Amino acid sequence: MGNKMKPTVFFSHSSKDKEPILILRNLLDKKTGGSLDIFMSSDGQSVPFGSNWIHKLEEKLNDAKIMFVFVTDNSVKSGWTYFEAGYAYSKEIKVVPIGIGIDIETIGGPLGLLQGFNLLSYDSMNNIISIINQTFEFHFEESYTESDFSEVMNSFPQLDKYAISVEDVVKYAAFELKSKYKRNESVIEYNIDEYFHKIVTYLNDNKIEFSTDNHRENREVTVIVARGITINYYHKREKDPESFVDQGDEAKISFQVSPFNFENCFSLLVELMKLREGNHNRYIKMVFQDNITCVTAKEDISAILSNYPDEFSLDAGRKDSYICNELGISFQLFEYNGSSQYSPFKAIYINYNCTQIDAICVLRLLNRLFEIKLIKYGNIPAFDGSYTLRN
């Protein structure tokens, strides 16, 4: 088959991203058996030496049926990328933005108005093959792998490999431990006073600076702030024998973690949680920003995750929870409508083992849930049967 007979796919990108996009181009060429004319002006092949570059560019734009626009920090600063995309769109060429290190929902028009996706995993890389199959009625296997994804992403110098950051999505993370819990017919007790003293000792021994304050409203509270974590130690409040109202409250300790510098803050939280006696499983609540929406209907969550049976499974031991199999993290999405004590909020509960988790695991989970649209900016759209391509 001569080259002119091959369907043309146009890669629009910044020349500064040449190396990683070339890796992606060569992988696609291999996955499709050389059946496509993949035009990439900086690859050293698409425009032969001595050719009129502008003429060749115009020729390939006229031939192309699909243009993939690789949206990076470099390309959003390039007027040329917008010119290529605008020209292609005017020719009724399918233009598909692909966010790499940038969430395409945040870039605005005109590219932000087009259907595209963020490159967050090998599964999202397979969207490229899926779109090619749909456009040209091919049947190429969607065969990108985790190693393919790593090869491309690791070739981007100093790239934040996630399209979202924790502070964009999360107001704060929180954890609370009470001195007494009822579990079925049994009662589990924790020595909160001893745990608090372990925390203070750990901070001192590791030369971690912290501020402390004591105050009393209707019960005594000791407050510590250290490396983006506020720790509130609520002392036990005894019942007032003169009162008709039971004022007795058990001791408890709560943590509130800043989303800024999250990797360091979360690492400290994990170390502090390890000081607690008992099993290593912990719950943490991550409350979303007001502009973040999550799917909370049980049937909707089940419907979406059923598309990814190798990645997610039902956590039979926890109500309405699922497990991210790769990360070993159990999670639950929920919406709290408020009470006399708490304002409405949307959040994710994460259950994990302190010895096996770090901030990167949390970030990978949030990004994957964004990618399959369990979490997103703004309102969750009505179910349209598609979760891999952007609405």
CSV table of C-alpha atoms in Angstrom, one decimal:
chain,number,residue,atom,x,y,z
A,1,MET,CA,0.0,0.0,0.0
A,2,GLY,CA,1.5,3.3,-1.0
A,3,ASN,CA,1.8,6.1,1.6
A,4,LYS,CA,-0.8,8.3,-0.2
A,5,MET,CA,-3.4,5.6,0.3
A,6,LYS,CA,-2.9,5.4,4.1
A,7,PRO,CA,-5.3,7.4,6.3
A,8,THR,CA,-3.6,10.4,7.7
A,9,VAL,CA,-3.5,11.2,11.4
A,10,PHE,CA,-2.0,14.6,12.4
A,11,PHE,CA,-0.1,15.0,15.6
A,12,SER,CA,-0.1,18.7,16.7
A,13,HIS,CA,2.4,19.5,19.4
A,14,SER,CA,5.0,21.9,20.7
A,15,SER,CA,8.5,21.3,19.2
A,16,LYS,CA,9.7,21.4,22.8
A,17,ASP,CA,7.7,18.1,23.4
A,18,LYS,CA,9.2,16.4,20.4
A,19,GLU,CA,10.9,13.5,22.1
A,20,PRO,CA,8.0,12.2,24.1
A,21,ILE,CA,5.5,12.7,21.3
A,22,LEU,CA,7.8,10.9,18.9
A,23,ILE,CA,7.9,7.9,21.3
A,24,LEU,CA,4.1,8.0,21.3
A,25,ARG,CA,4.0,8.3,17.5
A,26,ASN,CA,6.3,5.3,17.1
A,27,LEU,CA,4.4,3.2,19.5
A,28,LEU,CA,1.1,4.0,17.6
A,29,ASP,CA,2.8,3.1,14.3
A,30,LYS,CA,3.8,-0.2,15.8
A,31,LYS,CA,0.4,-0.9,17.3
A,32,THR,CA,-1.3,-0.2,14.0
A,33,GLY,CA,1.2,-2.2,11.9
A,34,GLY,CA,2.3,0.9,9.9
A,35,SER,CA,-1.2,1.2,8.4
A,36,LEU,CA,-1.4,5.0,9.1
A,37,ASP,CA,0.3,8.0,7.8
A,38,ILE,CA,1.1,9.7,11.1
A,39,PHE,CA,2.2,13.2,10.4
A,40,MET,CA,4.4,14.9,12.9
A,41,SER,CA,6.4,17.8,11.6
A,42,SER,CA,9.3,17.4,14.0
A,43,ASP,CA,9.9,13.7,13.6
A,44,GLY,CA,12.5,14.1,10.8
A,45,GLN,CA,10.4,11.9,8.5
A,46,SER,CA,7.1,13.5,7.8
A,47,VAL,CA,8.7,16.5,6.1
A,48,PRO,CA,11.6,15.4,3.9
A,49,PHE,CA,14.7,17.6,3.6
A,50,GLY,CA,14.4,20.1,0.8
A,51,SER,CA,10.6,20.2,1.0
A,52,ASN,CA,8.5,23.3,1.3
A,53,TRP,CA,7.6,23.0,5.0
A,54,ILE,CA,4.5,25.2,4.9
A,55,HIS,CA,3.2,23.5,1.7
A,56,LYS,CA,3.7,20.0,3.2
A,57,LEU,CA,2.0,21.1,6.4
A,58,GLU,CA,-1.0,22.4,4.5
A,59,GLU,CA,-1.1,19.2,2.4
A,60,LYS,CA,-1.2,16.9,5.4
A,61,LEU,CA,-3.8,19.1,7.1
A,62,ASN,CA,-6.0,18.7,4.0
A,63,ASP,CA,-5.4,14.9,4.0
A,64,ALA,CA,-6.0,14.3,7.7
A,65,LYS,CA,-9.2,12.9,9.1
A,66,ILE,CA,-8.0,13.2,12.8
A,67,MET,CA,-5.9,15.7,14.6
A,68,PHE,CA,-4.6,14.9,18.1
A,69,VAL,CA,-3.6,18.1,19.8
A,70,PHE,CA,-1.2,17.4,22.7
A,71,VAL,CA,-1.9,20.0,25.3
A,72,THR,CA,1.1,20.6,27.6
A,73,ASP,CA,2.6,23.6,29.4
A,74,ASN,CA,4.6,24.1,26.3
A,75,SER,CA,1.8,23.9,23.7
A,76,VAL,CA,-0.6,26.2,25.5
A,77,LYS,CA,2.0,28.9,25.1
A,78,SER,CA,2.4,28.2,21.4
A,79,GLY,CA,0.1,30.2,19.0
A,80,TRP,CA,1.1,27.7,16.3
A,81,THR,CA,-0.7,24.8,18.0
A,82,TYR,CA,-3.9,26.9,18.2
A,83,PHE,CA,-3.5,27.8,14.5
A,84,GLU,CA,-3.1,24.2,13.4
A,85,ALA,CA,-6.2,23.1,15.5
A,86,GLY,CA,-8.2,26.0,14.2
A,87,TYR,CA,-7.4,25.3,10.6
A,88,ALA,CA,-8.2,21.6,11.1
A,89,TYR,CA,-11.5,22.4,12.8
A,90,SER,CA,-12.5,24.7,9.9
A,91,LYS,CA,-11.8,21.8,7.5
A,92,GLU,CA,-14.2,19.6,9.6
A,93,ILE,CA,-11.3,17.4,10.7
A,94,LYS,CA,-11.9,15.6,14.0
A,95,VAL,CA,-9.8,17.6,16.5
A,96,VAL,CA,-9.1,15.7,19.8
A,97,PRO,CA,-7.2,17.6,22.6
A,98,ILE,CA,-5.1,15.3,24.9
A,99,GLY,CA,-4.1,16.8,28.2
A,100,ILE,CA,-0.6,15.8,29.4
A,101,GLY,CA,0.2,17.4,32.8
A,102,ILE,CA,-2.7,19.7,32.3
A,103,ASP,CA,-6.4,19.1,32.8
A,104,ILE,CA,-8.1,20.0,29.5
A,105,GLU,CA,-11.2,21.1,31.3
A,106,THR,CA,-9.3,24.0,32.7
A,107,ILE,CA,-7.8,25.5,29.5
A,108,GLY,CA,-11.0,27.2,28.2
A,109,GLY,CA,-11.9,27.7,24.5
A,110,PRO,CA,-11.4,27.0,21.8
A,111,LEU,CA,-9.6,23.7,22.6
A,112,GLY,CA,-11.5,23.3,25.9
A,113,LEU,CA,-14.8,23.2,24.0
A,114,LEU,CA,-13.8,20.1,22.1
A,115,GLN,CA,-14.2,16.5,23.2
A,116,GLY,CA,-10.9,15.1,24.4
A,117,PHE,CA,-9.3,13.4,27.4
A,118,ASN,CA,-6.3,13.6,29.8
A,119,LEU,CA,-3.4,11.2,29.5
A,120,LEU,CA,-3.4,9.6,32.9
A,121,SER,CA,-2.8,5.9,32.3
A,122,TYR,CA,-2.3,3.3,29.6
A,123,ASP,CA,-6.0,2.9,29.5
A,124,SER,CA,-6.4,6.5,28.4
A,125,MET,CA,-3.7,6.0,25.8
A,126,ASN,CA,-5.9,3.4,24.3
A,127,ASN,CA,-8.4,6.1,23.6
A,128,ILE,CA,-6.2,7.1,20.7
A,129,ILE,CA,-6.6,3.7,19.1
A,130,SER,CA,-10.3,3.7,19.9
A,131,ILE,CA,-10.8,7.0,18.1
A,132,ILE,CA,-8.8,5.8,15.1
A,133,ASN,CA,-10.9,2.6,15.0
A,134,GLN,CA,-14.1,4.6,15.1
A,135,THR,CA,-13.1,7.1,12.5
A,136,PHE,CA,-11.6,4.7,9.9
A,137,GLU,CA,-13.7,1.6,10.8
A,138,PHE,CA,-10.5,-0.3,11.8
A,139,HIS,CA,-10.2,-3.0,14.4
A,140,PHE,CA,-6.8,-2.5,15.9
A,141,GLU,CA,-6.4,-4.0,19.4
A,142,GLU,CA,-6.3,-1.4,22.2
A,143,SER,CA,-2.9,-2.8,23.3
A,144,TYR,CA,-1.1,0.1,25.1
A,145,THR,CA,0.4,-1.2,28.3
A,146,GLU,CA,1.6,0.3,31.6
A,147,SER,CA,5.2,0.2,30.4
A,148,ASP,CA,4.2,2.1,27.2
A,149,PHE,CA,2.6,4.7,29.3
A,150,SER,CA,5.6,5.0,31.6
A,151,GLU,CA,8.0,5.2,28.7
A,152,VAL,CA,6.1,8.2,27.2
A,153,MET,CA,5.4,10.0,30.5
A,154,ASN,CA,9.0,9.6,31.8
A,155,SER,CA,10.4,11.2,28.7
A,156,PHE,CA,8.7,14.5,29.6
A,157,PRO,CA,11.3,16.5,31.6
A,158,GLN,CA,10.0,17.7,35.0
A,159,LEU,CA,6.4,16.9,34.1
A,160,ASP,CA,3.8,16.6,36.8
A,161,LYS,CA,2.4,13.3,35.5
A,162,TYR,CA,-1.0,14.0,37.0
A,163,ALA,CA,-3.6,16.3,35.4
A,164,ILE,CA,-5.0,17.3,38.8
A,165,SER,CA,-3.3,18.4,42.0
A,166,VAL,CA,-4.6,17.7,45.5
A,167,GLU,CA,-5.2,21.3,46.3
A,168,ASP,CA,-7.4,21.7,43.2
A,169,VAL,CA,-9.7,19.0,44.4
A,170,VAL,CA,-9.5,18.7,48.1
A,171,LYS,CA,-10.3,21.3,50.9
A,172,TYR,CA,-8.7,19.1,53.6
A,173,ALA,CA,-8.2,15.6,54.7
A,174,ALA,CA,-9.4,14.5,58.1
A,175,PHE,CA,-9.0,11.6,60.5
A,176,GLU,CA,-10.6,11.1,64.0
A,177,LEU,CA,-10.0,8.6,66.7
A,178,LYS,CA,-12.3,8.2,69.7
A,179,SER,CA,-11.4,6.5,72.9
A,180,LYS,CA,-14.3,4.1,72.6
A,181,TYR,CA,-16.1,2.3,69.7
A,182,LYS,CA,-18.9,-0.2,69.6
A,183,ARG,CA,-18.3,-3.1,67.2
A,184,ASN,CA,-21.3,-5.4,67.1
A,185,GLU,CA,-21.5,-6.8,70.6
A,186,SER,CA,-18.0,-5.8,71.7
A,187,VAL,CA,-16.4,-2.5,72.7
A,188,ILE,CA,-13.0,-1.4,71.4
A,189,GLU,CA,-11.1,1.1,73.6
A,190,TYR,CA,-8.1,3.3,72.9
A,191,ASN,CA,-5.9,5.2,75.3
A,192,ILE,CA,-6.2,8.7,73.8
A,193,ASP,CA,-4.0,10.3,76.4
A,194,GLU,CA,-1.2,7.9,75.8
A,195,TYR,CA,-1.6,8.2,72.0
A,196,PHE,CA,-1.3,12.0,72.3
A,197,HIS,CA,1.8,11.8,74.3
A,198,LYS,CA,3.3,9.4,71.7
A,199,ILE,CA,2.6,12.1,69.1
A,200,VAL,CA,4.3,14.8,71.0
A,201,THR,CA,7.3,12.6,71.7
A,202,TYR,CA,7.6,11.7,68.0
A,203,LEU,CA,7.6,15.3,67.0
A,204,ASN,CA,10.2,16.2,69.6
A,205,ASP,CA,12.4,13.2,68.8
A,206,ASN,CA,12.4,13.9,65.1
A,207,LYS,CA,13.0,17.7,65.6
A,208,ILE,CA,9.7,18.6,63.9
A,209,GLU,CA,8.7,22.1,64.9
A,210,PHE,CA,5.2,22.6,66.2
A,211,SER,CA,3.1,25.2,67.9
A,212,THR,CA,0.7,24.3,70.7
A,213,ASP,CA,-2.3,25.9,72.4
A,214,ASN,CA,-4.8,25.0,75.1
A,215,HIS,CA,-8.2,26.4,75.2
A,216,ARG,CA,-11.5,25.7,76.9
A,217,GLU,CA,-15.0,26.4,75.8
A,218,ASN,CA,-17.2,23.7,77.2
A,219,ARG,CA,-14.4,21.2,77.3
A,220,GLU,CA,-10.6,21.4,77.3
A,221,VAL,CA,-8.8,21.0,73.9
A,222,THR,CA,-5.1,20.9,73.3
A,223,VAL,CA,-4.2,22.0,69.7
A,224,ILE,CA,-0.9,21.2,67.9
A,225,VAL,CA,0.0,22.5,64.4
A,226,ALA,CA,2.9,20.8,62.7
A,227,ARG,CA,3.9,20.6,59.0
A,228,GLY,CA,0.4,21.3,57.6
A,229,ILE,CA,-1.5,19.2,60.2
A,230,THR,CA,-3.7,20.5,62.9
A,231,ILE,CA,-4.1,18.0,65.8
A,232,ASN,CA,-7.0,18.5,68.2
A,233,TYR,CA,-6.9,16.6,71.5
A,234,TYR,CA,-10.3,16.7,73.2
A,235,HIS,CA,-9.8,15.8,76.8
A,236,LYS,CA,-12.3,13.6,78.5
A,237,ARG,CA,-15.2,15.6,79.9
A,238,GLU,CA,-16.8,14.1,83.0
A,239,LYS,CA,-20.5,14.1,83.7
A,240,ASP,CA,-21.7,17.0,85.8
A,241,PRO,CA,-23.6,15.5,88.7
A,242,GLU,CA,-25.5,18.8,89.2
A,243,SER,CA,-26.8,18.8,85.6
A,244,PHE,CA,-29.9,17.1,84.3
A,245,VAL,CA,-28.2,16.8,80.9
A,246,ASP,CA,-25.5,14.1,80.4
A,247,GLN,CA,-22.4,16.2,79.7
A,248,GLY,CA,-20.1,13.1,79.7
A,249,ASP,CA,-17.9,12.9,76.6
A,250,GLU,CA,-15.1,10.5,75.9
A,251,ALA,CA,-11.6,11.7,74.9
A,252,LYS,CA,-10.8,11.9,71.2
A,253,ILE,CA,-8.2,13.1,68.8
A,254,SER,CA,-8.7,14.6,65.4
A,255,PHE,CA,-6.3,15.4,62.5
A,256,GLN,CA,-6.9,17.9,59.7
A,257,VAL,CA,-4.4,17.9,56.9
A,258,SER,CA,-3.7,20.7,54.4
A,259,PRO,CA,-3.9,19.8,50.7
A,260,PHE,CA,-0.9,22.0,50.1
A,261,ASN,CA,2.5,20.3,50.1
A,262,PHE,CA,0.4,17.2,50.5
A,263,GLU,CA,3.1,14.6,50.0
A,264,ASN,CA,5.1,15.8,53.0
A,265,CYS,CA,2.0,16.5,55.1
A,266,PHE,CA,0.5,13.1,54.4
A,267,SER,CA,3.8,11.3,55.0
A,268,LEU,CA,3.8,12.8,58.5
A,269,LEU,CA,0.2,11.8,59.1
A,270,VAL,CA,1.0,8.2,58.2
A,271,GLU,CA,3.9,8.2,60.7
A,272,LEU,CA,1.6,9.6,63.4
A,273,MET,CA,-1.1,7.1,62.6
A,274,LYS,CA,1.4,4.2,63.0
A,275,LEU,CA,1.9,5.2,66.6
A,276,ARG,CA,-1.7,4.1,67.4
A,277,GLU,CA,-2.1,0.7,68.9
A,278,GLY,CA,-4.0,-2.0,67.2
A,279,ASN,CA,-4.3,-2.9,63.5
A,280,HIS,CA,-2.8,-0.9,60.8
A,281,ASN,CA,-5.9,-0.1,58.8
A,282,ARG,CA,-6.9,3.5,58.9
A,283,TYR,CA,-9.8,5.7,57.5
A,284,ILE,CA,-9.2,9.1,56.1
A,285,LYS,CA,-11.9,11.5,54.9
A,286,MET,CA,-11.0,13.8,52.0
A,287,VAL,CA,-13.5,16.7,51.7
A,288,PHE,CA,-13.8,18.0,48.1
A,289,GLN,CA,-13.6,21.7,47.1
A,290,ASP,CA,-17.0,23.3,46.4
A,291,ASN,CA,-16.5,23.1,42.6
A,292,ILE,CA,-16.0,19.4,42.7
A,293,THR,CA,-18.9,16.9,42.2
A,294,CYS,CA,-18.8,13.2,42.7
A,295,VAL,CA,-21.1,10.4,41.8
A,296,THR,CA,-22.8,9.1,44.9
A,297,ALA,CA,-25.8,7.1,43.7
A,298,LYS,CA,-25.0,3.4,44.5
A,299,GLU,CA,-26.3,2.2,41.1
A,300,ASP,CA,-24.3,4.8,39.2
A,301,ILE,CA,-21.1,4.0,40.9
A,302,SER,CA,-21.7,0.3,40.3
A,303,ALA,CA,-22.5,0.9,36.6
A,304,ILE,CA,-19.4,3.0,36.0
A,305,LEU,CA,-16.9,0.7,37.8
A,306,SER,CA,-18.4,-2.4,36.1
A,307,ASN,CA,-16.7,-1.1,33.0
A,308,TYR,CA,-13.3,-1.7,34.7
A,309,PRO,CA,-13.5,-5.2,36.3
A,310,ASP,CA,-9.8,-5.7,36.3
A,311,GLU,CA,-9.2,-2.4,38.1
A,312,PHE,CA,-12.0,-2.2,40.7
A,313,SER,CA,-13.8,-4.7,42.8
A,314,LEU,CA,-16.5,-4.6,45.4
A,315,ASP,CA,-15.2,-4.5,49.0
A,316,ALA,CA,-17.4,-7.1,50.6
A,317,GLY,CA,-16.3,-6.2,54.1
A,318,ARG,CA,-17.3,-2.5,53.9
A,319,LYS,CA,-20.7,-1.1,53.0
A,320,ASP,CA,-20.9,0.7,49.7
A,321,SER,CA,-17.1,0.5,49.2
A,322,TYR,CA,-14.9,-0.5,46.3
A,323,ILE,CA,-11.3,-1.6,46.1
A,324,CYS,CA,-8.7,-0.2,43.6
A,325,ASN,CA,-7.0,-3.5,43.0
A,326,GLU,CA,-3.7,-2.0,41.9
A,327,LEU,CA,-3.3,0.2,44.9
A,328,GLY,CA,-5.0,-1.9,47.5
A,329,ILE,CA,-7.1,1.0,48.6
A,330,SER,CA,-10.7,0.7,49.6
A,331,PHE,CA,-12.8,3.8,49.0
A,332,GLN,CA,-16.4,5.2,49.3
A,333,LEU,CA,-17.8,8.4,47.7
A,334,PHE,CA,-20.5,10.1,49.5
A,335,GLU,CA,-22.4,13.4,49.9
A,336,TYR,CA,-23.3,14.7,53.4
A,337,ASN,CA,-26.3,17.1,53.5
A,338,GLY,CA,-25.5,18.7,56.8
A,339,SER,CA,-26.8,18.8,60.3
A,340,SER,CA,-26.8,21.2,63.3
A,341,GLN,CA,-23.0,20.6,63.6
A,342,TYR,CA,-21.8,20.1,60.1
A,343,SER,CA,-22.2,21.9,56.8
A,344,PRO,CA,-23.0,20.0,53.6
A,345,PHE,CA,-20.0,18.5,51.8
A,346,LYS,CA,-18.9,15.9,49.3
A,347,ALA,CA,-16.0,13.6,50.1
A,348,ILE,CA,-14.2,10.3,49.6
A,349,TYR,CA,-13.5,7.9,52.5
A,350,ILE,CA,-10.3,6.0,52.0
A,351,ASN,CA,-9.4,2.9,54.0
A,352,TYR,CA,-5.8,1.9,53.8
A,353,ASN,CA,-2.9,0.2,55.5
A,354,CYS,CA,-0.3,2.6,57.0
A,355,THR,CA,2.6,0.4,55.9
A,356,GLN,CA,1.5,0.3,52.2
A,357,ILE,CA,0.3,3.8,51.3
A,358,ASP,CA,1.8,7.2,50.5
A,359,ALA,CA,0.5,10.5,49.0
A,360,ILE,CA,1.3,9.3,45.5
A,361,CYS,CA,-1.1,6.4,46.0
A,362,VAL,CA,-3.8,8.8,47.0
A,363,LEU,CA,-3.1,11.1,44.0
A,364,ARG,CA,-3.2,8.2,41.6
A,365,LEU,CA,-6.5,7.1,43.0
A,366,LEU,CA,-8.0,10.6,42.6
A,367,ASN,CA,-6.7,10.9,39.1
A,368,ARG,CA,-8.1,7.6,38.0
A,369,LEU,CA,-11.5,8.4,39.5
A,370,PHE,CA,-11.4,11.7,37.6
A,371,GLU,CA,-10.5,9.9,34.4
A,372,ILE,CA,-13.5,7.6,34.6
A,373,LYS,CA,-15.7,10.5,35.7
A,374,LEU,CA,-16.7,9.4,39.2
A,375,ILE,CA,-15.3,12.8,40.2
A,376,LYS,CA,-15.2,15.9,38.1
A,377,TYR,CA,-15.3,19.7,38.0
A,378,GLY,CA,-18.9,21.1,38.0
A,379,ASN,CA,-21.9,18.9,37.6
A,380,ILE,CA,-22.0,15.2,36.8
A,381,PRO,CA,-23.7,14.8,33.4
A,382,ALA,CA,-26.5,12.3,32.8
A,383,PHE,CA,-25.2,8.8,32.0
A,384,ASP,CA,-24.4,8.6,28.3
A,385,GLY,CA,-22.7,5.1,28.2
A,386,SER,CA,-19.2,6.5,27.8
A,387,TYR,CA,-16.7,7.1,30.5
A,388,THR,CA,-13.3,7.0,28.7
A,389,LEU,CA,-13.9,10.0,26.5
A,390,ARG,CA,-14.7,13.4,27.7
A,391,ASN,CA,-18.3,14.7,27.4
